[in-house]
XYZ file of C-alpha atoms in Angstrom:
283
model
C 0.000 0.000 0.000
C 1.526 3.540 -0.959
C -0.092 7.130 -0.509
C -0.475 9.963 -2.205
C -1.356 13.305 -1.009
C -2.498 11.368 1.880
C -5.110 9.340 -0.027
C -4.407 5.095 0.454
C -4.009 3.294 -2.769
C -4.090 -0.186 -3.476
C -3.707 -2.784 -6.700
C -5.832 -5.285 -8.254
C -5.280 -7.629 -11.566
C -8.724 -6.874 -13.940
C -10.548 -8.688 -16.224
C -8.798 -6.946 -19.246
C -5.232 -8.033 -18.222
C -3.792 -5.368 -16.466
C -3.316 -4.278 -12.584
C -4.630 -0.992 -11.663
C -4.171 1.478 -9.106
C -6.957 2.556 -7.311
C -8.465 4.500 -4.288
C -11.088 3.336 -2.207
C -12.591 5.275 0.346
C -15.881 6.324 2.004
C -19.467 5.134 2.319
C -22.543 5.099 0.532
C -23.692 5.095 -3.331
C -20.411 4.077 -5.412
C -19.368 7.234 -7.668
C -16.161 6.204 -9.789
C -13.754 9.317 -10.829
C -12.204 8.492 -13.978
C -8.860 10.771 -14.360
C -7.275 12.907 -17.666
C -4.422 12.684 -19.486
C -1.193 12.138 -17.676
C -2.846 12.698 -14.345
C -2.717 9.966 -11.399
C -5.643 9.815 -8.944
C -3.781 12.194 -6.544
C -4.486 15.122 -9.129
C -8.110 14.787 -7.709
C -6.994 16.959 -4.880
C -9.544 18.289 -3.016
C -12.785 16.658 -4.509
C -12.168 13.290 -4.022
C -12.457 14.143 0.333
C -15.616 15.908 -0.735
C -16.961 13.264 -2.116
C -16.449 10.448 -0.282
C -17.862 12.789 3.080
C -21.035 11.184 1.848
C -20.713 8.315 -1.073
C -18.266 5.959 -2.124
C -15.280 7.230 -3.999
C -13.809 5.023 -6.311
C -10.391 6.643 -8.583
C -7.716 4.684 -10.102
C -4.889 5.015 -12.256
C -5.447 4.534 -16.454
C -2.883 1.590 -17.647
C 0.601 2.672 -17.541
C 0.335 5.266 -14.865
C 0.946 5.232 -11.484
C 1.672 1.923 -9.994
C -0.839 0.659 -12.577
C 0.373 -1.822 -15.429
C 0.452 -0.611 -19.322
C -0.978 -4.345 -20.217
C -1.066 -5.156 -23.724
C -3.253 -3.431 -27.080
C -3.815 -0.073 -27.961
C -5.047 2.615 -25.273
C -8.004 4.208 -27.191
C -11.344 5.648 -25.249
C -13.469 2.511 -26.008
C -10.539 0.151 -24.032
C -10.107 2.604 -21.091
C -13.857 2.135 -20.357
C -13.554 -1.310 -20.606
C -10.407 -1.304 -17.773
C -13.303 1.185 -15.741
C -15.676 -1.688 -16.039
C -13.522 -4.414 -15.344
C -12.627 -1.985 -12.049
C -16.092 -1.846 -10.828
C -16.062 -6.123 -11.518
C -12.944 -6.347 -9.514
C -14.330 -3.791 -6.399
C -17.717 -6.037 -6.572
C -19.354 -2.825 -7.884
C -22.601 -3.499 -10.101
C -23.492 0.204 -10.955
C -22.406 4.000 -10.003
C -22.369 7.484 -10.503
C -19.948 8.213 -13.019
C -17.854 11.352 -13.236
C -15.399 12.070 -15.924
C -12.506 14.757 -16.250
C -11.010 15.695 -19.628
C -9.746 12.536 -21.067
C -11.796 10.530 -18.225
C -14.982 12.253 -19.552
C -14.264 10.933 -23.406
C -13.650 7.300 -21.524
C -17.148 8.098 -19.465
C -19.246 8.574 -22.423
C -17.706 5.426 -23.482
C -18.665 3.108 -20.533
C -22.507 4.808 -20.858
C -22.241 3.614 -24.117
C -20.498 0.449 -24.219
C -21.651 -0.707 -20.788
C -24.821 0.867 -19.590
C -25.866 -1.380 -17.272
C -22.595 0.327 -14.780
C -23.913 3.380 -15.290
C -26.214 5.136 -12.680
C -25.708 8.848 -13.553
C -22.764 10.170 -15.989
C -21.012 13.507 -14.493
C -18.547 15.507 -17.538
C -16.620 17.996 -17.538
C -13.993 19.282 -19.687
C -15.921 17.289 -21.908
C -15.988 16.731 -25.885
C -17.307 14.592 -28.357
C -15.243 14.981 -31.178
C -12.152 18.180 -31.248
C -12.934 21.157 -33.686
C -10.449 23.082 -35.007
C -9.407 25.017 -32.070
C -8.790 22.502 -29.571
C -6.372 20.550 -32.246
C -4.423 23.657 -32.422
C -4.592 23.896 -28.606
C -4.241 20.145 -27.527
C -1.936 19.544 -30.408
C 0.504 22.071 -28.733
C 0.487 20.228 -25.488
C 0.526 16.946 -27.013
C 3.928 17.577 -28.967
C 6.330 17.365 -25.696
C 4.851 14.294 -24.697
C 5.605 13.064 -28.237
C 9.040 13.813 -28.194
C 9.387 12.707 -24.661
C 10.440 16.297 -23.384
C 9.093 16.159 -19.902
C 9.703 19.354 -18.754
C 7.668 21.297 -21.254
C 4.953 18.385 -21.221
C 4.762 19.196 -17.443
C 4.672 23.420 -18.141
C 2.607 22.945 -20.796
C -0.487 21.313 -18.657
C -0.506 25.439 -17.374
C -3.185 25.853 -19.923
C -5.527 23.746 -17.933
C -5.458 26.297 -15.181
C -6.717 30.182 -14.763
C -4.958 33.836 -15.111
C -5.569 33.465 -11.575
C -3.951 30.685 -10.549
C -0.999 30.952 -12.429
C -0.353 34.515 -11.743
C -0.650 33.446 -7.424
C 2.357 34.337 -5.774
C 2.370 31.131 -3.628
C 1.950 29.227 -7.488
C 5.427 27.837 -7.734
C 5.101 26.231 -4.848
C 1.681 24.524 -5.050
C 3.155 23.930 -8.961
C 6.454 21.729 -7.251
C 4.134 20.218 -4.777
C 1.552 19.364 -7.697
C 3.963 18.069 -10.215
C 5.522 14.500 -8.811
C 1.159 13.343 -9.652
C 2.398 13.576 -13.138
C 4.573 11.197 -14.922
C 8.259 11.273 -14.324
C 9.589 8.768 -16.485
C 9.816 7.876 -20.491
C 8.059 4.525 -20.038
C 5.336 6.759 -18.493
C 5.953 9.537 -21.118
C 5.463 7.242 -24.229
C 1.932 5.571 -22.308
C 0.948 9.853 -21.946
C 1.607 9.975 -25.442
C -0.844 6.864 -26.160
C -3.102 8.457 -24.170
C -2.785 11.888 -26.476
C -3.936 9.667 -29.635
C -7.015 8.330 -27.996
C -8.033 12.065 -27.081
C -7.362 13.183 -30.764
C -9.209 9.974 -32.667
C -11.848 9.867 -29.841
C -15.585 10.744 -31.704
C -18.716 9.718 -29.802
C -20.585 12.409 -32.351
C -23.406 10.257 -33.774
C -24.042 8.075 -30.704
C -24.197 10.264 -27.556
C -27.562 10.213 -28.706
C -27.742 6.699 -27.298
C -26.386 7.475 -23.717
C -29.190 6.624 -21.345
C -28.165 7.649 -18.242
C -29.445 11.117 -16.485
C -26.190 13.379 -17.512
C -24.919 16.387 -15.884
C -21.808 18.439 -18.266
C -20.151 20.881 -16.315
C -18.884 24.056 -18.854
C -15.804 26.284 -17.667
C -15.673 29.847 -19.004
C -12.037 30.183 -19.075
C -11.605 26.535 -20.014
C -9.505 26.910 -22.962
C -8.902 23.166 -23.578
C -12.441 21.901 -24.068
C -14.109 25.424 -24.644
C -17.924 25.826 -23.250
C -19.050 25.712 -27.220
C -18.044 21.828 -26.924
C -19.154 21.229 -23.379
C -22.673 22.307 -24.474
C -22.427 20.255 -27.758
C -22.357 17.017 -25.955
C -25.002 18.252 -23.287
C -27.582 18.789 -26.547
C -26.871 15.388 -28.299
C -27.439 13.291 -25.111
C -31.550 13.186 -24.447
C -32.179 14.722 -21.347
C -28.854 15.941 -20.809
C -28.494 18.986 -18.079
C -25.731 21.928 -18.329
C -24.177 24.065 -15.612
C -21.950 26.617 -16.405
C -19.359 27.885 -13.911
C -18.586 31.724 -14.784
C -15.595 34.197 -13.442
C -12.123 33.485 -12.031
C -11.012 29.763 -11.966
C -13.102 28.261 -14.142
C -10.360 26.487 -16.229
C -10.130 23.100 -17.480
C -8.865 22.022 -14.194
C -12.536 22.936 -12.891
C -12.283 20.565 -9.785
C -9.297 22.521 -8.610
C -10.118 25.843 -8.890
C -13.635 25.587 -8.492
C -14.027 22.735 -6.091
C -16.882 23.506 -3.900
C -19.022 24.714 -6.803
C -18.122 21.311 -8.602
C -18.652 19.206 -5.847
C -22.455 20.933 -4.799
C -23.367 20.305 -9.043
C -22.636 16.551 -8.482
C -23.903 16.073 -5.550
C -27.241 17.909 -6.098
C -27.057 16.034 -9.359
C -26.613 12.266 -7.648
C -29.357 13.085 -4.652
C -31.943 13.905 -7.568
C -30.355 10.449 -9.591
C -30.014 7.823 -6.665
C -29.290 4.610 -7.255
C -32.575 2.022 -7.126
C -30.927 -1.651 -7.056
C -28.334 -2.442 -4.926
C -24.598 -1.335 -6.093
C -23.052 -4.248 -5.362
C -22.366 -7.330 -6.746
């Protein structure tokens, strides 16, 4: 057992023939927090303790991050949901809340779609369904370190996932050298970052979010210049029944559960308390 930022992880073989990471912690209605590019489970700060005050918090590491295995086949959207799945098998979890961040909100729209059955409520933010022309030009700029394996500019580069605000705080370098050992430190761990950078770019759930049937909530930042509110809202319209909240002002980046954790964490929770679950969660 190892911690980070105080949170107790643990390891388990899956299904799909890998060992994950995860975090396990709290009581209640399962809710599993599926992570973004590059991050491990400790960049869920703040929210994860908020969330697990009242439910079951579930987080884990994608393949080849962390302490959790890189396994075998490619790492697209569709087989990141399946490791989520086989996650929830392994933790005798039938169904939760879902809530996905950046990269974890492309897999989450995958598990509602490919396993719907797990899926109680779906939570995104920093959300997409296919990338438009802006976000290539933006993503594509902080995709090229990991490609070439320079890991200090991948690491400065993930600045544009936070606010004027935040980076221009004078206590910023610190929180920036306390924040940075959650992100990959190695080239094996580079080169899986740089997988995960192809599954953002070919992910494209465009003609069948229409199928998701779980009650949705999207989250939109307005300062979120990685997965601008214009894309946020486009996957809100094409799932049916799909609800929006917008977070306004200072801090609302891409890194939304950060900067704007107590607003995030009341929009979920309202969100699950009006969703719960009606069959038992567990296996």
């Amino acid at each position: 057992m190892t911690s980070t930022q105080s949170t107790t992880t643990q390891t388990v073989d899956v299904s799909t023939g890998v060992r994950l990471e995860y975090s396990d912690v709290g009581v209640g209605e399962p809710v599993l927090l599926i992570m973004g590019a590059a991050g491990s489970l400790g960049v869920w700060g703040p929210l994860e303790p908020a969330v697990s005050a009242h439910r079951r918090a579930l987080s884990y590491d994608h393949r080849g991050i962390g302490a959790s295995s890189r396994g075998g086949g490619e790492i697209t959207t569709a087989s990141l949901a399946d490791d989520a799945a086989a996650l929830l098998d392994a933790r005798g979890i039938a169904t939760a809340h879902v809530l996905g961040w950046s990269l974890g909100s492309a897999v989450a729209q995958e598990l509602a779609l490919r396993h719907p059955d797990r899926v109680v409520s779906l939570g995104l933010y920093g959300t997409w369904a296919r990338l438009d022309g802006f976000q290539t030009a933006v993503l594509g700029a902080m995709r090229h370190a990991w490609d070439t394996g320079d890991l200090e500019s991948a690491l400065g580069a993930l600045g544009l996932c936070f606010s004027a605000r935040m980076l221009n705080a004078p206590d910023f370098q610190q929180q920036l050298e306390s924040f940075l050992p959650l992100f990959p430190q190695t080239t094996d761990q580079a080169r899986v970052v740089a997988e995960q950078w192809e599954a953002v770019f070919a992910h494209d759930t465009t003609d069948r979010l229409a199928s998701v049937a779980a009650p949705t909530l999207v989250i939109s930042g307005e300062e979120d210049l990685v997965t601008p509110r214009s894309r946020c809202e486009a996957v809100a319209r094409a799932i049916p029944g799909a609800e929006i909240v917008h977070l306004d002002g200072p801090g609302s980046a891409h890194a939304l559960h950060l900067e704007r954790t107590d607003e995030v964490a009341a929009a979920v929770t309202s969100f699950w308390d009006r969703h719960p679950l009606t069959d038992g969660s567990l296996r």
